[in-house]
PDB file of C-alpha atoms in Angstrom:
ATOM      1  CA  MET Q   1     -31.780  -3.543 -20.156  1.00  0.00           C
ATOM      2  CA  ARG Q   2     -34.613  -2.580 -22.487  1.00  0.00           C
ATOM      3  CA  ILE Q   3     -34.211  -0.850 -25.858  1.00  0.00           C
ATOM      4  CA  LEU Q   4     -36.808   0.663 -28.188  1.00  0.00           C
ATOM      5  CA  VAL Q   5     -36.027   0.724 -31.930  1.00  0.00           C
ATOM      6  CA  VAL Q   6     -38.071   3.271 -33.919  1.00  0.00           C
ATOM      7  CA  GLU Q   7     -37.400   2.705 -37.626  1.00  0.00           C
ATOM      8  CA  ASP Q   8     -39.902   2.763 -40.512  1.00  0.00           C
ATOM      9  CA  LYS Q   9     -37.968   0.351 -42.741  1.00  0.00           C
ATOM     10  CA  LYS Q  10     -39.206  -2.916 -41.260  1.00  0.00           C
ATOM     11  CA  ALA Q  11     -36.412  -5.119 -42.603  1.00  0.00           C
ATOM     12  CA  LEU Q  12     -33.737  -2.837 -41.144  1.00  0.00           C
ATOM     13  CA  ALA Q  13     -35.644  -2.431 -37.871  1.00  0.00           C
ATOM     14  CA  ASN Q  14     -35.846  -6.194 -37.465  1.00  0.00           C
ATOM     15  CA  ILE Q  15     -32.155  -6.669 -38.253  1.00  0.00           C
ATOM     16  CA  VAL Q  16     -31.192  -4.062 -35.647  1.00  0.00           C
ATOM     17  CA  GLY Q  17     -33.600  -5.559 -33.123  1.00  0.00           C
ATOM     18  CA  GLU Q  18     -32.314  -9.085 -33.628  1.00  0.00           C
ATOM     19  CA  LYS Q  19     -28.698  -7.940 -33.332  1.00  0.00           C
ATOM     20  CA  LEU Q  20     -29.352  -6.125 -30.063  1.00  0.00           C
ATOM     21  CA  GLU Q  21     -31.278  -9.113 -28.702  1.00  0.00           C
ATOM     22  CA  SER Q  22     -28.326 -11.359 -29.562  1.00  0.00           C
ATOM     23  CA  GLU Q  23     -26.236  -9.072 -27.342  1.00  0.00           C
ATOM     24  CA  GLY Q  24     -28.557  -9.747 -24.402  1.00  0.00           C
ATOM     25  CA  TYR Q  25     -30.871  -6.731 -24.545  1.00  0.00           C
ATOM     26  CA  SER Q  26     -34.677  -6.800 -24.413  1.00  0.00           C
ATOM     27  CA  VAL Q  27     -35.870  -5.038 -27.576  1.00  0.00           C
ATOM     28  CA  ASP Q  28     -39.179  -3.656 -28.849  1.00  0.00           C
ATOM     29  CA  VAL Q  29     -39.506  -2.480 -32.460  1.00  0.00           C
ATOM     30  CA  VAL Q  30     -42.018   0.040 -33.843  1.00  0.00           C
ATOM     31  CA  ASN Q  31     -42.248   1.548 -37.323  1.00  0.00           C
ATOM     32  CA  ASP Q  32     -43.684   5.060 -37.021  1.00  0.00           C
ATOM     33  CA  GLY Q  33     -43.143   8.187 -34.967  1.00  0.00           C
ATOM     34  CA  GLU Q  34     -46.485   8.283 -33.174  1.00  0.00           C
ATOM     35  CA  GLU Q  35     -46.201   4.737 -31.862  1.00  0.00           C
ATOM     36  CA  GLY Q  36     -42.563   5.363 -31.042  1.00  0.00           C
ATOM     37  CA  LEU Q  37     -43.484   8.384 -28.929  1.00  0.00           C
ATOM     38  CA  TYR Q  38     -46.302   6.470 -27.220  1.00  0.00           C
ATOM     39  CA  CYS Q  39     -43.887   3.720 -26.210  1.00  0.00           C
ATOM     40  CA  ALA Q  40     -41.025   6.059 -25.308  1.00  0.00           C
ATOM     41  CA  VAL Q  41     -42.971   8.252 -22.864  1.00  0.00           C
ATOM     42  CA  SER Q  42     -43.778   5.193 -20.753  1.00  0.00           C
ATOM     43  CA  GLY Q  43     -40.283   5.461 -19.287  1.00  0.00           C
ATOM     44  CA  ALA Q  44     -39.846   1.734 -19.829  1.00  0.00           C
ATOM     45  CA  TYR Q  45     -36.702   1.985 -21.963  1.00  0.00           C
ATOM     46  CA  ASP Q  46     -33.087   2.547 -21.008  1.00  0.00           C
ATOM     47  CA  LEU Q  47     -32.237   3.535 -24.578  1.00  0.00           C
ATOM     48  CA  ILE Q  48     -34.061   4.478 -27.792  1.00  0.00           C
ATOM     49  CA  VAL Q  49     -32.653   3.994 -31.303  1.00  0.00           C
ATOM     50  CA  LEU Q  50     -34.522   6.626 -33.310  1.00  0.00           C
ATOM     51  CA  ASP Q  51     -34.773   7.237 -37.057  1.00  0.00           C
ATOM     52  CA  ILE Q  52     -35.452  10.804 -38.254  1.00  0.00           C
ATOM     53  CA  MET Q  53     -37.540  10.266 -41.388  1.00  0.00           C
ATOM     54  CA  LEU Q  54     -40.589   8.572 -39.919  1.00  0.00           C
ATOM     55  CA  PRO Q  55     -44.274   8.538 -40.859  1.00  0.00           C
ATOM     56  CA  GLY Q  56     -46.581  10.372 -38.471  1.00  0.00           C
ATOM     57  CA  LEU Q  57     -44.103  12.299 -36.330  1.00  0.00           C
ATOM     58  CA  ASP Q  58     -40.520  12.645 -37.466  1.00  0.00           C
ATOM     59  CA  GLY Q  59     -37.626  11.877 -35.165  1.00  0.00           C
ATOM     60  CA  PHE Q  60     -36.989  15.522 -34.276  1.00  0.00           C
ATOM     61  CA  GLU Q  61     -40.614  15.929 -33.176  1.00  0.00           C
ATOM     62  CA  VAL Q  62     -40.335  12.782 -31.069  1.00  0.00           C
ATOM     63  CA  LEU Q  63     -37.179  14.157 -29.441  1.00  0.00           C
ATOM     64  CA  GLU Q  64     -38.884  17.459 -28.630  1.00  0.00           C
ATOM     65  CA  GLU Q  65     -41.771  15.664 -26.931  1.00  0.00           C
ATOM     66  CA  LEU Q  66     -39.392  13.467 -24.947  1.00  0.00           C
ATOM     67  CA  GLN Q  67     -37.638  16.581 -23.658  1.00  0.00           C
ATOM     68  CA  LYS Q  68     -40.938  18.225 -22.704  1.00  0.00           C
ATOM     69  CA  LYS Q  69     -41.983  15.131 -20.768  1.00  0.00           C
ATOM     70  CA  ASN Q  70     -38.538  14.780 -19.164  1.00  0.00           C
ATOM     71  CA  VAL Q  71     -38.059  11.197 -20.382  1.00  0.00           C
ATOM     72  CA  GLN Q  72     -34.665  10.010 -19.130  1.00  0.00           C
ATOM     73  CA  SER Q  73     -33.971   7.335 -21.762  1.00  0.00           C
ATOM     74  CA  LYS Q  74     -30.740   7.641 -23.712  1.00  0.00           C
ATOM     75  CA  VAL Q  75     -31.348   8.356 -27.421  1.00  0.00           C
ATOM     76  CA  ILE Q  76     -29.210   7.363 -30.394  1.00  0.00           C
ATOM     77  CA  ILE Q  77     -30.350   8.831 -33.707  1.00  0.00           C
ATOM     78  CA  LEU Q  78     -29.952   6.432 -36.624  1.00  0.00           C
ATOM     79  CA  SER Q  79     -30.478   8.331 -39.873  1.00  0.00           C
ATOM     80  CA  ALA Q  80     -29.455   8.700 -43.505  1.00  0.00           C
ATOM     81  CA  ARG Q  81     -29.432  12.467 -42.982  1.00  0.00           C
ATOM     82  CA  SER Q  82     -25.757  13.251 -42.506  1.00  0.00           C
ATOM     83  CA  ALA Q  83     -25.684  17.053 -42.816  1.00  0.00           C
ATOM     84  CA  LEU Q  84     -24.051  18.920 -39.947  1.00  0.00           C
ATOM     85  CA  SER Q  85     -27.251  20.929 -39.471  1.00  0.00           C
ATOM     86  CA  ASP Q  86     -29.225  17.709 -38.885  1.00  0.00           C
ATOM     87  CA  LYS Q  87     -26.681  16.421 -36.383  1.00  0.00           C
ATOM     88  CA  LEU Q  88     -26.662  19.714 -34.506  1.00  0.00           C
ATOM     89  CA  LYS Q  89     -30.464  19.766 -34.428  1.00  0.00           C
ATOM     90  CA  GLY Q  90     -30.487  16.245 -33.051  1.00  0.00           C
ATOM     91  CA  PHE Q  91     -28.060  17.057 -30.254  1.00  0.00           C
ATOM     92  CA  GLN Q  92     -29.806  20.337 -29.461  1.00  0.00           C
ATOM     93  CA  ASN Q  93     -33.077  18.441 -29.072  1.00  0.00           C
ATOM     94  CA  GLY Q  94     -31.592  15.986 -26.611  1.00  0.00           C
ATOM     95  CA  ALA Q  95     -30.009  13.135 -28.601  1.00  0.00           C
ATOM     96  CA  ASP Q  96     -27.007  11.484 -26.931  1.00  0.00           C
ATOM     97  CA  ASP Q  97     -25.420  10.131 -30.116  1.00  0.00           C
ATOM     98  CA  TYR Q  98     -25.931  10.292 -33.878  1.00  0.00           C
ATOM     99  CA  VAL Q  99     -25.139   7.394 -36.240  1.00  0.00           C
ATOM    100  CA  THR Q 100     -25.443   7.887 -39.995  1.00  0.00           C
ATOM    101  CA  LYS Q 101     -26.587   5.262 -42.479  1.00  0.00           C
ATOM    102  CA  PRO Q 102     -25.078   3.133 -43.883  1.00  0.00           C
ATOM    103  CA  PHE Q 103     -23.581   1.809 -40.675  1.00  0.00           C
ATOM    104  CA  HIS Q 104     -22.055  -1.387 -39.293  1.00  0.00           C
ATOM    105  CA  LEU Q 105     -24.113  -3.292 -36.723  1.00  0.00           C
ATOM    106  CA  ASP Q 106     -21.096  -3.830 -34.497  1.00  0.00           C
ATOM    107  CA  GLU Q 107     -20.505  -0.083 -34.370  1.00  0.00           C
ATOM    108  CA  LEU Q 108     -24.108   0.501 -33.323  1.00  0.00           C
ATOM    109  CA  VAL Q 109     -23.789  -2.125 -30.576  1.00  0.00           C
ATOM    110  CA  ALA Q 110     -20.592  -0.437 -29.332  1.00  0.00           C
ATOM    111  CA  ARG Q 111     -22.367   2.919 -29.187  1.00  0.00           C
ATOM    112  CA  VAL Q 112     -25.318   1.395 -27.351  1.00  0.00           C
ATOM    113  CA  GLU Q 113     -22.975  -0.177 -24.799  1.00  0.00           C
ATOM    114  CA  LEU Q 114     -21.213   3.156 -24.300  1.00  0.00           C
ATOM    115  CA  GLN Q 115     -24.462   5.021 -23.644  1.00  0.00           C
ATOM    116  CA  LEU Q 116     -25.757   2.401 -21.240  1.00  0.00           C
ATOM    117  CA  LYS Q 117     -22.433   2.319 -19.404  1.00  0.00           C
ATOM    118  CA  ASP Q 118     -22.723   6.084 -18.966  1.00  0.00           C
ATOM    119  CA  ARG Q 119     -26.252   5.620 -17.637  1.00  0.00           C
ATOM    120  CA  THR Q 120     -25.281   3.159 -14.926  1.00  0.00           C
ATOM    121  CA  GLY Q 121     -21.891   4.622 -14.093  1.00  0.00           C
ATOM    122  CA  ALA Q 122     -20.499   1.097 -14.209  1.00  0.00           C
ATOM    123  CA  VAL Q 123     -17.063   0.369 -15.573  1.00  0.00           C
ATOM    124  CA  ASP Q 124     -17.064  -3.416 -15.338  1.00  0.00           C
ATOM    125  CA  GLY Q 125     -20.645  -3.977 -16.473  1.00  0.00           C
ATOM    126  CA  SER Q 126     -22.002  -4.263 -12.934  1.00  0.00           C
ATOM    127  CA  LEU Q 127     -24.761  -2.180 -11.373  1.00  0.00           C
ATOM    128  CA  ASN Q 128     -24.231  -0.939  -7.837  1.00  0.00           C
ATOM    129  CA  PHE Q 129     -26.503   0.295  -5.086  1.00  0.00           C
ATOM    130  CA  GLY Q 130     -25.906   0.369  -1.348  1.00  0.00           C
ATOM    131  CA  ASP Q 131     -24.153  -2.885  -0.474  1.00  0.00           C
ATOM    132  CA  LEU Q 132     -25.258  -4.587  -3.704  1.00  0.00           C
ATOM    133  CA  SER Q 133     -23.347  -5.360  -6.878  1.00  0.00           C
ATOM    134  CA  LEU Q 134     -25.389  -6.828  -9.730  1.00  0.00           C
ATOM    135  CA  ASP Q 135     -23.673  -8.431 -12.701  1.00  0.00           C
ATOM    136  CA  ALA Q 136     -26.301  -8.260 -15.449  1.00  0.00           C
ATOM    137  CA  LYS Q 137     -24.331 -10.595 -17.730  1.00  0.00           C
ATOM    138  CA  THR Q 138     -24.088 -13.480 -15.259  1.00  0.00           C
ATOM    139  CA  SER Q 139     -27.250 -12.660 -13.234  1.00  0.00           C
ATOM    140  CA  ILE Q 140     -25.191 -12.809 -10.045  1.00  0.00           C
ATOM    141  CA  LEU Q 141     -26.213 -10.531  -7.170  1.00  0.00           C
ATOM    142  CA  LYS Q 142     -23.509  -9.972  -4.553  1.00  0.00           C
ATOM    143  CA  CYS Q 143     -23.488  -8.260  -1.174  1.00  0.00           C
ATOM    144  CA  THR Q 144     -20.233  -6.303  -0.980  1.00  0.00           C
ATOM    145  CA  LYS Q 145     -20.266  -6.376   2.828  1.00  0.00           C
ATOM    146  CA  SER Q 146     -20.948 -10.065   3.485  1.00  0.00           C
ATOM    147  CA  LYS Q 147     -19.280 -11.233   0.237  1.00  0.00           C
ATOM    148  CA  GLN Q 148     -22.180 -13.629  -0.267  1.00  0.00           C
ATOM    149  CA  GLU Q 149     -23.857 -13.955  -3.651  1.00  0.00           C
ATOM    150  CA  VAL Q 150     -26.909 -15.492  -5.281  1.00  0.00           C
ATOM    151  CA  GLU Q 151     -28.105 -16.075  -8.828  1.00  0.00           C
ATOM    152  CA  LEU Q 152     -31.251 -14.313 -10.037  1.00  0.00           C
ATOM    153  CA  VAL Q 153     -33.737 -15.662 -12.554  1.00  0.00           C
ATOM    154  CA  LYS Q 154     -34.469 -13.518 -15.621  1.00  0.00           C
ATOM    155  CA  LYS Q 155     -37.469 -11.563 -14.271  1.00  0.00           C
ATOM    156  CA  GLU Q 156     -35.806 -10.971 -10.901  1.00  0.00           C
ATOM    157  CA  LEU Q 157     -32.762  -9.604 -12.714  1.00  0.00           C
ATOM    158  CA  GLU Q 158     -34.808  -7.284 -14.920  1.00  0.00           C
ATOM    159  CA  ILE Q 159     -36.866  -5.949 -12.005  1.00  0.00           C
ATOM    160  CA  LEU Q 160     -33.844  -5.274  -9.804  1.00  0.00           C
ATOM    161  CA  GLU Q 161     -31.935  -3.788 -12.734  1.00  0.00           C
ATOM    162  CA  PHE Q 162     -34.827  -1.373 -13.374  1.00  0.00           C
ATOM    163  CA  LEU Q 163     -35.024  -0.395  -9.702  1.00  0.00           C
ATOM    164  CA  ILE Q 164     -31.276   0.282  -9.531  1.00  0.00           C
ATOM    165  CA  ASN Q 165     -31.339   2.383 -12.688  1.00  0.00           C
ATOM    166  CA  ASN Q 166     -34.208   4.413 -11.207  1.00  0.00           C
ATOM    167  CA  ARG Q 167     -32.799   4.552  -7.691  1.00  0.00           C
ATOM    168  CA  ARG Q 168     -33.650   8.220  -7.141  1.00  0.00           C
ATOM    169  CA  GLN Q 169     -37.370   7.876  -7.675  1.00  0.00           C
ATOM    170  CA  ILE Q 170     -40.389   5.782  -6.814  1.00  0.00           C
ATOM    171  CA  VAL Q 171     -41.411   3.673  -9.812  1.00  0.00           C
ATOM    172  CA  SER Q 172     -44.999   2.584 -10.293  1.00  0.00           C
ATOM    173  CA  LYS Q 173     -46.219  -0.957 -10.847  1.00  0.00           C
ATOM    174  CA  GLN Q 174     -47.140  -0.012 -14.397  1.00  0.00           C
ATOM    175  CA  GLN Q 175     -43.638   1.272 -15.129  1.00  0.00           C
ATOM    176  CA  ILE Q 176     -42.178  -2.011 -13.918  1.00  0.00           C
ATOM    177  CA  TYR Q 177     -44.702  -4.021 -15.947  1.00  0.00           C
ATOM    178  CA  ASP Q 178     -43.908  -1.996 -19.077  1.00  0.00           C
ATOM    179  CA  ASN Q 179     -40.152  -2.306 -18.616  1.00  0.00           C
ATOM    180  CA  VAL Q 180     -39.973  -5.980 -17.643  1.00  0.00           C
ATOM    181  CA  TRP Q 181     -42.928  -7.617 -19.377  1.00  0.00           C
ATOM    182  CA  GLY Q 182     -43.360  -5.147 -22.263  1.00  0.00           C
ATOM    183  CA  ILE Q 183     -46.064  -2.609 -22.996  1.00  0.00           C
ATOM    184  CA  GLU Q 184     -48.334  -4.968 -24.916  1.00  0.00           C
ATOM    185  CA  ASN Q 185     -47.992  -7.922 -22.563  1.00  0.00           C
ATOM    186  CA  GLU Q 186     -50.713  -8.646 -20.041  1.00  0.00           C
ATOM    187  CA  VAL Q 187     -49.604 -10.005 -16.686  1.00  0.00           C
ATOM    188  CA  GLU Q 188     -51.586 -11.198 -13.728  1.00  0.00           C
ATOM    189  CA  SER Q 189     -51.977  -8.562 -11.054  1.00  0.00           C
ATOM    190  CA  ASN Q 190     -50.003 -10.512  -8.442  1.00  0.00           C
ATOM    191  CA  ASN Q 191     -47.005 -11.465 -10.604  1.00  0.00           C
ATOM    192  CA  LEU Q 192     -44.947  -8.454  -9.586  1.00  0.00           C
ATOM    193  CA  GLU Q 193     -45.521  -8.974  -5.876  1.00  0.00           C
ATOM    194  CA  VAL Q 194     -44.446 -12.605  -6.200  1.00  0.00           C
ATOM    195  CA  TYR Q 195     -41.154 -11.670  -7.868  1.00  0.00           C
ATOM    196  CA  LEU Q 196     -40.532  -8.855  -5.374  1.00  0.00           C
ATOM    197  CA  SER Q 197     -41.011 -11.378  -2.581  1.00  0.00           C
ATOM    198  CA  PHE Q 198     -38.428 -13.672  -4.190  1.00  0.00           C
ATOM    199  CA  ILE Q 199     -35.953 -10.791  -4.533  1.00  0.00           C
ATOM    200  CA  ARG Q 200     -36.438  -9.734  -0.897  1.00  0.00           C
ATOM    201  CA  ARG Q 201     -35.743 -13.285   0.249  1.00  0.00           C
ATOM    202  CA  LYS Q 202     -32.535 -13.363  -1.778  1.00  0.00           C
ATOM    203  CA  LEU Q 203     -31.451  -9.988  -0.389  1.00  0.00           C
ATOM    204  CA  LYS Q 204     -31.922 -11.397   3.090  1.00  0.00           C
ATOM    205  CA  ALA Q 205     -30.123 -14.629   2.188  1.00  0.00           C
ATOM    206  CA  ILE Q 206     -26.935 -12.806   1.176  1.00  0.00           C
ATOM    207  CA  GLY Q 207     -27.026 -10.533   4.235  1.00  0.00           C
ATOM    208  CA  SER Q 208     -27.784  -7.314   2.361  1.00  0.00           C
ATOM    209  CA  LYS Q 209     -29.115  -4.227   4.132  1.00  0.00           C
ATOM    210  CA  THR Q 210     -30.744  -3.027   0.915  1.00  0.00           C
ATOM    211  CA  ASN Q 211     -34.506  -3.284   0.794  1.00  0.00           C
ATOM    212  CA  ILE Q 212     -37.321  -2.723  -1.685  1.00  0.00           C
ATOM    213  CA  LYS Q 213     -39.605  -0.181  -0.044  1.00  0.00           C
ATOM    214  CA  ALA Q 214     -43.272  -0.131  -1.040  1.00  0.00           C
ATOM    215  CA  SER Q 215     -45.014   3.249  -1.004  1.00  0.00           C
ATOM    216  CA  ARG Q 216     -48.771   2.699  -0.784  1.00  0.00           C
ATOM    217  CA  GLY Q 217     -50.534   3.792  -3.938  1.00  0.00           C
ATOM    218  CA  LEU Q 218     -47.298   4.993  -5.570  1.00  0.00           C
ATOM    219  CA  GLY Q 219     -44.921   2.118  -6.231  1.00  0.00           C
ATOM    220  CA  TYR Q 220     -41.490   0.921  -5.151  1.00  0.00           C
ATOM    221  CA  LYS Q 221     -38.041   2.302  -4.441  1.00  0.00           C
ATOM    222  CA  LEU Q 222     -34.735   0.820  -3.319  1.00  0.00           C
ATOM    223  CA  GLU Q 223     -33.402   1.959   0.033  1.00  0.00           C
ATOM    224  CA  TYR Q 224     -30.189   1.178   1.875  1.00  0.00           C
ATOM    225  CA  SER Q 225     -29.637   1.704   5.564  1.00  0.00           C
ATOM    226  CA  ASP Q 226     -27.306   0.270   8.189  1.00  0.00           C
ATOM    227  CA  GLU Q 227     -30.369   0.220  10.410  1.00  0.00           C
ATOM    228  CA  ILE Q 228     -32.136  -2.384   8.271  1.00  0.00           C
ATOM    229  CA  ALA Q 229     -31.836  -5.628  10.176  1.00  0.00           C
ATOM    230  CA  LYS Q 230     -31.807  -9.128   8.740  1.00  0.00           C
ATOM    231  CA  ASN Q 231     -35.415  -9.899   9.473  1.00  0.00           C
TER     232      ASN Q 231
END
């Protein structure tokens, strides 16, 4: 899963980013509100760790814009402002949690895990769709009907994870690029199709009736149907 850290104190931002990466998350770090908003509205992030006192736009302004644009990322405010009025304002503007500084890194990780568990609806850390169960920690994809399983490589895991988390909508190529390869990374135009082909082969290999449906000019969406044959 991908996390955006928006914190103007670079040393602290890097410490938080490194800690979250050590827990297995993909993390991007930015140091001002305007860049944070630019990254956040891409829809590439499962969760945003957001400071309030930021240069450019403050955290409350970023939250307001995220609500207007209906960005579905979870948001944890990380701020030295501990007044009840600030906490209430944060929650009223769409924050999911509020952590005050100083804080312990392990507590922040626990809160991140809680929010992301809520997002997936998973109790055991697995992601589920149709006849699929994906264990993001071990990279094992299992078909619950055939009981067969296969291991995914990193990019396959991240792509399928993103599709499962956005199961109710078609996601564009650009959204997948931003989420899996990062906003500032340039990838060859055919990379995504290659990985999608690999994933489809593995779905077929384990006997799954889940498929990645391509919508011309729009993007991709997972679908599950008992009518999907193994061909």
